[in-house]
PDB file of C-alpha atoms in Angstrom:
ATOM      1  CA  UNK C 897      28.402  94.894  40.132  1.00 77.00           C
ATOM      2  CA  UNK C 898      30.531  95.098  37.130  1.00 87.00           C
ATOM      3  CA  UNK C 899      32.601  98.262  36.737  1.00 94.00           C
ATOM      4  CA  UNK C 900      35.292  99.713  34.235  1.00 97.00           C
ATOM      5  CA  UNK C 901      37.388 103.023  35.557  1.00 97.00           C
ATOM      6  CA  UNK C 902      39.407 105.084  32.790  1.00 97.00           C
ATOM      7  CA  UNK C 903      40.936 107.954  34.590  1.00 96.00           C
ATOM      8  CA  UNK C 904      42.195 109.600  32.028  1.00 96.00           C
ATOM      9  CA  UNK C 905      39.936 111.860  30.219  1.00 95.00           C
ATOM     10  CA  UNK C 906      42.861 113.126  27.920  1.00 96.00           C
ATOM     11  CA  UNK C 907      46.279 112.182  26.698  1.00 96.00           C
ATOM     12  CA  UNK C 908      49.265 113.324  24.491  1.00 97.00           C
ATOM     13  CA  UNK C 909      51.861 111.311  22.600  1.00 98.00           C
ATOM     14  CA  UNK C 910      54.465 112.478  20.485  1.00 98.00           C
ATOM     15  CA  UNK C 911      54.074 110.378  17.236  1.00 98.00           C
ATOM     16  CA  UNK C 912      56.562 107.194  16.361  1.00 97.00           C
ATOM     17  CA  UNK C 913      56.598 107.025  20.685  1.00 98.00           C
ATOM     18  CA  UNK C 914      54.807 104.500  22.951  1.00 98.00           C
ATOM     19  CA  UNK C 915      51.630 105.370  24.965  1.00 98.00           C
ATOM     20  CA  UNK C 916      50.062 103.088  27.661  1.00 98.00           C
ATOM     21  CA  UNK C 917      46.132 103.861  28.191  1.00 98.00           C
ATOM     22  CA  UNK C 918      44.828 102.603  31.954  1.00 98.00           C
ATOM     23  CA  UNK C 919      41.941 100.805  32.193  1.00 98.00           C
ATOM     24  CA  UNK C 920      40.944  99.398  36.102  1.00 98.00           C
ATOM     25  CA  UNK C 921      37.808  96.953  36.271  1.00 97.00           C
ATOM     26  CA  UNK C 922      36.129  95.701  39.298  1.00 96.00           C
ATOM     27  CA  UNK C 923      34.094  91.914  38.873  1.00 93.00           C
ATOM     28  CA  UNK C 924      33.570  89.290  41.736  1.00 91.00           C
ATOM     29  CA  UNK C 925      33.548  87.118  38.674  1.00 92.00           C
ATOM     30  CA  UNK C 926      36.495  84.837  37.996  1.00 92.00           C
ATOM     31  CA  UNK C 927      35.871  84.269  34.090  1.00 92.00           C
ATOM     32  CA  UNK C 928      35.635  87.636  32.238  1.00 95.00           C
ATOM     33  CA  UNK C 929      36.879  89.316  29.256  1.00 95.00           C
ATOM     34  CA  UNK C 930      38.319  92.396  28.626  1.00 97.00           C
ATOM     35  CA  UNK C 931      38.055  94.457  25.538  1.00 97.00           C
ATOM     36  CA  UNK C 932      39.521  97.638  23.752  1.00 98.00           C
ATOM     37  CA  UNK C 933      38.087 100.106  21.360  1.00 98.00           C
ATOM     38  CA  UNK C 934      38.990 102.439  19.105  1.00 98.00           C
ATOM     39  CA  UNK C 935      36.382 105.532  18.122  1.00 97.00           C
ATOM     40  CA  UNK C 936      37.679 108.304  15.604  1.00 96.00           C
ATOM     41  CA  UNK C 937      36.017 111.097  14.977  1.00 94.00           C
ATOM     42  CA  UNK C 938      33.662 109.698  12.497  1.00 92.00           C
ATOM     43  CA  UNK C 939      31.893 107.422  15.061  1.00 92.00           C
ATOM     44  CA  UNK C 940      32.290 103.957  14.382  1.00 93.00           C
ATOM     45  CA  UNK C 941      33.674 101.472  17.495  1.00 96.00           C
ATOM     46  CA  UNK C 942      36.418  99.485  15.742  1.00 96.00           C
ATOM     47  CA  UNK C 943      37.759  96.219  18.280  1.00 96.00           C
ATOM     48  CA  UNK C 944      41.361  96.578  19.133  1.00 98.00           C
ATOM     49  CA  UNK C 945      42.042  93.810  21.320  1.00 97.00           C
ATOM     50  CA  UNK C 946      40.766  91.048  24.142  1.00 97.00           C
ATOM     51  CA  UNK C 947      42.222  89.155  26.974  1.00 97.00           C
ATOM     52  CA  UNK C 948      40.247  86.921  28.753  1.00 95.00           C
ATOM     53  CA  UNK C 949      40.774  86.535  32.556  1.00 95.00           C
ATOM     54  CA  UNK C 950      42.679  82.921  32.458  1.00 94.00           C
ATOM     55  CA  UNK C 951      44.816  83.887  29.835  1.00 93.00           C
ATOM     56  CA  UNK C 952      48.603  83.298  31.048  1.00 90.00           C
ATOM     57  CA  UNK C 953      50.113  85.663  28.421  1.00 95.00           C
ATOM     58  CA  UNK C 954      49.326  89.348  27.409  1.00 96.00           C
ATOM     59  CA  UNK C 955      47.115  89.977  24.376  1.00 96.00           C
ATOM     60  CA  UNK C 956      49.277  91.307  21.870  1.00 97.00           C
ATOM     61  CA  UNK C 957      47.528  92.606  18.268  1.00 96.00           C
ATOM     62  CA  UNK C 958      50.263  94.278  16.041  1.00 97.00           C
ATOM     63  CA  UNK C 959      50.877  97.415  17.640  1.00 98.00           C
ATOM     64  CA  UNK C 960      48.480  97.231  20.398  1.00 98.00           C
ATOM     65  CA  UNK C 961      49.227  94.667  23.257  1.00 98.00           C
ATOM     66  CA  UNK C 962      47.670  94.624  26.469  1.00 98.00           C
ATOM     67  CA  UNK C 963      49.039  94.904  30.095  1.00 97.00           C
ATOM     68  CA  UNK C 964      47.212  92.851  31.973  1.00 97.00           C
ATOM     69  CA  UNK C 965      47.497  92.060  35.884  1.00 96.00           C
ATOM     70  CA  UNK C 966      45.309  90.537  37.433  1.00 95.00           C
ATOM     71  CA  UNK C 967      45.867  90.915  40.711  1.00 95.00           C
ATOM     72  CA  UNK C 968      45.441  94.612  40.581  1.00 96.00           C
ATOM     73  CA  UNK C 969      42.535  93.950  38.425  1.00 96.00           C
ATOM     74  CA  UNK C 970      43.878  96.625  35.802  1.00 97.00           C
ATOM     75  CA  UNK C 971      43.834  95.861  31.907  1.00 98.00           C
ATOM     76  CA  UNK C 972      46.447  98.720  30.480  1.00 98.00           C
ATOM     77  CA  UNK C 973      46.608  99.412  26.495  1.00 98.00           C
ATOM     78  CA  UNK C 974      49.955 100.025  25.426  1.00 98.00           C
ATOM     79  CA  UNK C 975      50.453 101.525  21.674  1.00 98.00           C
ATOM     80  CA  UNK C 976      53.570 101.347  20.137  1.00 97.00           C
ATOM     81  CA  UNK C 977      54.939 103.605  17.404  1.00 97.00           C
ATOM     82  CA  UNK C 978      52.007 105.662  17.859  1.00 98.00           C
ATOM     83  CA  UNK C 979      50.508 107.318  14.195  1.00 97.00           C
ATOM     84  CA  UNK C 980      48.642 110.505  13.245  1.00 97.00           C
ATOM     85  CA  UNK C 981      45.924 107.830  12.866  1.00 97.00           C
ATOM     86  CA  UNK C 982      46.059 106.918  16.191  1.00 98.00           C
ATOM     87  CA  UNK C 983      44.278 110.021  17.490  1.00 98.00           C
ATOM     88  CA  UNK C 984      40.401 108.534  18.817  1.00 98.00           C
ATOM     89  CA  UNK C 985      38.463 107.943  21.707  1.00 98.00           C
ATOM     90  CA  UNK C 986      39.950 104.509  23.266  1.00 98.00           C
ATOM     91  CA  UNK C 987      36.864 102.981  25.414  1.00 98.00           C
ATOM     92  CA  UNK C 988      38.184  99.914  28.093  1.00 98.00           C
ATOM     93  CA  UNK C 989      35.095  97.340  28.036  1.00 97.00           C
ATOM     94  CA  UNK C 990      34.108  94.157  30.586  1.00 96.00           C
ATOM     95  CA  UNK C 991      31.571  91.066  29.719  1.00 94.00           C
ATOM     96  CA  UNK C 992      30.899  88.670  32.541  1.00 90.00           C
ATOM     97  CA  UNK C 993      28.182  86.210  33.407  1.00 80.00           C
ATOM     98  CA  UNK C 994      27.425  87.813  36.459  1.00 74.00           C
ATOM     99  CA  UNK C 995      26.542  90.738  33.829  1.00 73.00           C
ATOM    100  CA  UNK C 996      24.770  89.031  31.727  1.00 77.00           C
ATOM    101  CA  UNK C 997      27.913  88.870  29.356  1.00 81.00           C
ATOM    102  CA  UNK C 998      26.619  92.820  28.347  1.00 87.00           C
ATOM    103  CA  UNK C 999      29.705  94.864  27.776  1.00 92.00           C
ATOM    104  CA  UNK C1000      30.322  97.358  30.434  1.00 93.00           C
ATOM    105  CA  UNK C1001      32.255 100.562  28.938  1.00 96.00           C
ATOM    106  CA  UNK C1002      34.504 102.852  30.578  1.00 97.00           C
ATOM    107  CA  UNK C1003      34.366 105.907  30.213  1.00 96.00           C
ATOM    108  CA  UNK C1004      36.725 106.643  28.071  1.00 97.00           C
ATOM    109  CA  UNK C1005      40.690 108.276  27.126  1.00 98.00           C
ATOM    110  CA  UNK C1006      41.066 110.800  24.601  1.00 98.00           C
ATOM    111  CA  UNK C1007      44.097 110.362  22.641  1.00 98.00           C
ATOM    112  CA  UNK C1008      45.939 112.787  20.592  1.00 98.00           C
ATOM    113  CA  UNK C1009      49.074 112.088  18.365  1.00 98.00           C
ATOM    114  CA  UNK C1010      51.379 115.295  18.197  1.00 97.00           C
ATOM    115  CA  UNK C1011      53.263 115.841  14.682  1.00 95.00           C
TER     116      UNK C1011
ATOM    117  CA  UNK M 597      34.278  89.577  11.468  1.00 79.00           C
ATOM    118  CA  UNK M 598      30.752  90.073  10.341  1.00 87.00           C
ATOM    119  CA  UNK M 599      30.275  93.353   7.857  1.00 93.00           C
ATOM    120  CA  UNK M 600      28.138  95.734   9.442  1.00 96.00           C
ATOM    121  CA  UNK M 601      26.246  98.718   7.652  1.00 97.00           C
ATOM    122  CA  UNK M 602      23.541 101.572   9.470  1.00 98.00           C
ATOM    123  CA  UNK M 603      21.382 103.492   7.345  1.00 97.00           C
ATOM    124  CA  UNK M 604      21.080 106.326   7.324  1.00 97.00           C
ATOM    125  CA  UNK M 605      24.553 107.532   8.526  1.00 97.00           C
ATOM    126  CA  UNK M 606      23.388 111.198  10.148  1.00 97.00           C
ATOM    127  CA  UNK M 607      20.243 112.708   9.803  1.00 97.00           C
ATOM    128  CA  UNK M 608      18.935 115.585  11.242  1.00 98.00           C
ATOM    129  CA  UNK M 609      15.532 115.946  12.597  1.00 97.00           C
ATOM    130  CA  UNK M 610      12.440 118.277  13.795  1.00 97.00           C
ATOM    131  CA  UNK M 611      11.398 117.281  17.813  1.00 97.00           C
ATOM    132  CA  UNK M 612       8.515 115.691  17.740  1.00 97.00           C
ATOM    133  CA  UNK M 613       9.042 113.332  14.703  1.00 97.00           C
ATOM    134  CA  UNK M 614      10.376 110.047  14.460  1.00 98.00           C
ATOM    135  CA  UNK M 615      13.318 108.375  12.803  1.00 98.00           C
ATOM    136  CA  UNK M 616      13.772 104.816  12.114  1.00 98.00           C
ATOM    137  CA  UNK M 617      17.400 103.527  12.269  1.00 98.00           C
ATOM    138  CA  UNK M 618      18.355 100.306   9.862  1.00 98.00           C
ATOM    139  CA  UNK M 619      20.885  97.447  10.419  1.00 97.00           C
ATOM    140  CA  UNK M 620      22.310  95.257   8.175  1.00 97.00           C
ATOM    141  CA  UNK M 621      24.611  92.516   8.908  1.00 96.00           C
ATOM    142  CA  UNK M 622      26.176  90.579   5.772  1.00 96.00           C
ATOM    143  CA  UNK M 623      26.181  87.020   7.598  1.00 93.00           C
ATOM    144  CA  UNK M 624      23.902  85.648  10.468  1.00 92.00           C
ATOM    145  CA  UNK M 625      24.017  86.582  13.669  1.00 90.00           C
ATOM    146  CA  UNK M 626      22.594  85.133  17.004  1.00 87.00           C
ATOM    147  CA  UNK M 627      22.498  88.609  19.137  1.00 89.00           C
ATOM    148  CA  UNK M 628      21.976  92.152  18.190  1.00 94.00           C
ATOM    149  CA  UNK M 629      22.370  95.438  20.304  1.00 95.00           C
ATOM    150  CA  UNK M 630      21.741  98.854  20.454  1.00 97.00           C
ATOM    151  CA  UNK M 631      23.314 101.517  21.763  1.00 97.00           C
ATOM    152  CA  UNK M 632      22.959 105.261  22.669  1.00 97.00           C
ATOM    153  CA  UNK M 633      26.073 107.758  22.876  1.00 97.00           C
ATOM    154  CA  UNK M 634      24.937 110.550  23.894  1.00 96.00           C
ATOM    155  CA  UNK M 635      27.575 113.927  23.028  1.00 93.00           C
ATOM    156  CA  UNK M 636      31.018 113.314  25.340  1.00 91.00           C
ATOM    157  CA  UNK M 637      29.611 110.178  26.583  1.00 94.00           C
ATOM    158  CA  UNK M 638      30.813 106.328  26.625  1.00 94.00           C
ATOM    159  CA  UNK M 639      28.253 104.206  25.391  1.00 96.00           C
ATOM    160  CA  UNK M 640      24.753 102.975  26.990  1.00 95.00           C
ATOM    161  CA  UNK M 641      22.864 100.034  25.942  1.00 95.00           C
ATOM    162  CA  UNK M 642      19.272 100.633  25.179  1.00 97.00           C
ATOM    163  CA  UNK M 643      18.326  97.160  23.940  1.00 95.00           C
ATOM    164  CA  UNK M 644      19.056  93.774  23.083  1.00 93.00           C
ATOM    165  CA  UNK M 645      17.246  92.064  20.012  1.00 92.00           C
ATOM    166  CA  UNK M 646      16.853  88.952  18.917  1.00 84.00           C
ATOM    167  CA  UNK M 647      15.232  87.059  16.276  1.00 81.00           C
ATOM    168  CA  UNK M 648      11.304  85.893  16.722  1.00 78.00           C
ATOM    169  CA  UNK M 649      11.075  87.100  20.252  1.00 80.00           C
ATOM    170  CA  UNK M 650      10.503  90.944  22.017  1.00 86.00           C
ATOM    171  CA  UNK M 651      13.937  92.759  22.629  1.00 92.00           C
ATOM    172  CA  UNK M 652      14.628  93.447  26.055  1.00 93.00           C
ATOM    173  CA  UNK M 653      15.309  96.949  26.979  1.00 95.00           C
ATOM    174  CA  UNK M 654      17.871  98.202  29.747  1.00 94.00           C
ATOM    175  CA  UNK M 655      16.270  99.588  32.738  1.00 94.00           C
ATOM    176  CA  UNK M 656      15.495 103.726  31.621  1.00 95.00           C
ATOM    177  CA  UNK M 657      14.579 102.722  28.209  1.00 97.00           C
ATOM    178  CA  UNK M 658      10.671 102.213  27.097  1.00 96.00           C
ATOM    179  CA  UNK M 659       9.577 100.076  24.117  1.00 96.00           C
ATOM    180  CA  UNK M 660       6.865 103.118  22.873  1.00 97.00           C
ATOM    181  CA  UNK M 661      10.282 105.273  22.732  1.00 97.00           C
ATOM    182  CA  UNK M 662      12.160 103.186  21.399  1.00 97.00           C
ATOM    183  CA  UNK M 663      10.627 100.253  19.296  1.00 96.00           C
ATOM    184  CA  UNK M 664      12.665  97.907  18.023  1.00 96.00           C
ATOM    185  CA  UNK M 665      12.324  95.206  14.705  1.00 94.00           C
ATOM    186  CA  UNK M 666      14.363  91.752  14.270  1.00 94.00           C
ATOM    187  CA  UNK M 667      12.502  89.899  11.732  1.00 92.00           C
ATOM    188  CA  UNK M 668      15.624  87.815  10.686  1.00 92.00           C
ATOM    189  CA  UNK M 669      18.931  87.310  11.681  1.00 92.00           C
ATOM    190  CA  UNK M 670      20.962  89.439   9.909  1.00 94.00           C
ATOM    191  CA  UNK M 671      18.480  92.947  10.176  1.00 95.00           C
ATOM    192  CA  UNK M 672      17.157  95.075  12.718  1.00 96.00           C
ATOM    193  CA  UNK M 673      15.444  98.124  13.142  1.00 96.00           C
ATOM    194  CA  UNK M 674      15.316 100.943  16.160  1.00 97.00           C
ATOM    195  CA  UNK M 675      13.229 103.714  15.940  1.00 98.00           C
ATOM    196  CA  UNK M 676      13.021 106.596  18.250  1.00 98.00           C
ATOM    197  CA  UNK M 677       9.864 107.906  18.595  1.00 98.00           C
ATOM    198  CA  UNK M 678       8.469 111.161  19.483  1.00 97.00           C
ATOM    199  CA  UNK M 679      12.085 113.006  19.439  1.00 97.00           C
ATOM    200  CA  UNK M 680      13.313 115.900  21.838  1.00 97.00           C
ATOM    201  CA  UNK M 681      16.836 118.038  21.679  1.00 97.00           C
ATOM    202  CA  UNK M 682      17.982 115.040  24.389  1.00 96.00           C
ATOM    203  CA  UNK M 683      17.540 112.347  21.887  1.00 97.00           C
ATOM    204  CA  UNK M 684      20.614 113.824  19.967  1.00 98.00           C
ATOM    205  CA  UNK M 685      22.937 111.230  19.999  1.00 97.00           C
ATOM    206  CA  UNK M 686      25.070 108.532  18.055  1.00 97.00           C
ATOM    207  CA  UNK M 687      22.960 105.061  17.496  1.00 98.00           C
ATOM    208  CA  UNK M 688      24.632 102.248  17.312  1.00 97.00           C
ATOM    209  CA  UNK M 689      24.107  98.586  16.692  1.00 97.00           C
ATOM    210  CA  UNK M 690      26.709  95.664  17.586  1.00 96.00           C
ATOM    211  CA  UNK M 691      26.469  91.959  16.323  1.00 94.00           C
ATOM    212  CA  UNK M 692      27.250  89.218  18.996  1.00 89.00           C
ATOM    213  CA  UNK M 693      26.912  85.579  17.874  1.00 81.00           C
ATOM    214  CA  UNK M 694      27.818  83.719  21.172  1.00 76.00           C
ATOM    215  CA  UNK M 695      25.608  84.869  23.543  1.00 73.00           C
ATOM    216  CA  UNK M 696      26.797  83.247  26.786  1.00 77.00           C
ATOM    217  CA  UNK M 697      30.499  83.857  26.336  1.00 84.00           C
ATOM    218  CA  UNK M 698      32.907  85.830  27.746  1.00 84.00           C
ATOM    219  CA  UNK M 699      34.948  85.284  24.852  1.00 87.00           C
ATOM    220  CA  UNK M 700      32.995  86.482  22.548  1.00 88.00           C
ATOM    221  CA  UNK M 701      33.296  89.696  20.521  1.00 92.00           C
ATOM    222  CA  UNK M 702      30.549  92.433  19.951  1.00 93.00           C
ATOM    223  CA  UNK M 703      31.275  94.135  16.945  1.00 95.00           C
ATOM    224  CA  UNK M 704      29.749  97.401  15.851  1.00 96.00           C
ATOM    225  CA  UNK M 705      28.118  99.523  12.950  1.00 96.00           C
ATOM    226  CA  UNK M 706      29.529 102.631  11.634  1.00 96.00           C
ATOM    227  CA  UNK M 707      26.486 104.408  13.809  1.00 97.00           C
ATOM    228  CA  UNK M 708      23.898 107.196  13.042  1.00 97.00           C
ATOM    229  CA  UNK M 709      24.735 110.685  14.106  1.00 97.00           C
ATOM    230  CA  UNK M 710      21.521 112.057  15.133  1.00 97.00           C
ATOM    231  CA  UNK M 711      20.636 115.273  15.704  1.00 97.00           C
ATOM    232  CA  UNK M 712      17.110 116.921  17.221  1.00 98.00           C
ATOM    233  CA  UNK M 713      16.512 120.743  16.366  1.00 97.00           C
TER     234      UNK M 713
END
């Protein structure tokens, strides 16, 4: 069975500082992908960022870039310079065949960006 | 990235009615979803719909609940039927055009805020 883990219901970050986001999956699969999201307050799931399983390097999207190790099957977001704008619900997401390529979500991290 | 719009955005709504939830996509798209937030929640998909054939619906979800419409590739509609305080939620649809891929990206509406007095 496909499964995302997000243990971090909350977090805090000082704005213009870093703030890495931890994301664990568990797949038997060897091809996946692994997605980010982004939902602020209003609702809408905006896509962040993907890395696919046999990808050498991390994903890196502007100020988002993705800490991914595969041997400890974890798939870390890491924002950098972190804005006001920032603050959302950041929800850690797996497709796989054995899934039927649905997405499986975590549960989520809420962030919060501190003037 | 395709252009995705939900109408209407929020409602609010008496139990016992029923509210039918559109999605528009501005380009063609092989795969469409819906999904259910409910308050605090992370998202659970209700049903997949595609184009000239029944959607298939994710085991807890019934089609007299929650009938859904995909009469062409870029539209779909999900109503939920009969509503109760429970069915307050967030609806939202995603767009998916390659199916079978792991690659892929499912991108997502703006959602409806729904809520059940």
């Amino acid at each position: 069975a496909q499964k995302i883990t997000q243990t971090q219901p909350g977090m805090f970050v000082q704005e213009k500082e870093a703030v890495t986001l931890d994301c664990t999956y568990d797949t038997s699969d060897q091809s996946y992908g692994l997605f980010w999201y982004k939902q602020p307050s209003s609702g809408e799931m905006i896509f962040l960022i993907y890395q696919g399983s046999y990808d050498e390097q991390n994903a890196t999207e502007g100020r988002y870039s993705l800490n991914f190790q595969k041997a400890r099957k974890s798939a870390n977001l890491v924002i950098s310079a972190s804005q006001l704008g920032d603050s959302a619900m950041y929800f850690c997401a797996m497709k796989t065949g054995a899934g039927s390529y649905q997405l499986t979500f975590g549960k989520g991290t809420k962030l919060s960006v501190i003037p | 990235s395709a252009v995705i719009s939900q109408k209407p955005s929020r409602d609010i709504c008496q139990r016992g009615t029923s509210l039918t939830i559109q999605c528009q996509v501005d380009s063609q798209v092989t795969m469409m979803f819906w999904y259910r937030q409910q308050p605090g929640q992370s998202l659970t998909l209700i049903a997949t719909a595609n184009q000239g054939s029944e959607a298939t619906y994710e085991s807890g979800f019934v089609i007299d609940k929650f009938p859904i419409s995909r009469p062409n590739l870029t539209f779909s509609t999900l109503t939920v039927s009969n509503m109760s305080p429970e069915d307050s939620s967030i609806y939202l649809c995603s767009v998916e055009d390659e199916p079978s891929s792991v690659a892929d990206t499912q991108y997502f509406g703006p959602g409806t805020r729904l809520t059940v007095l």
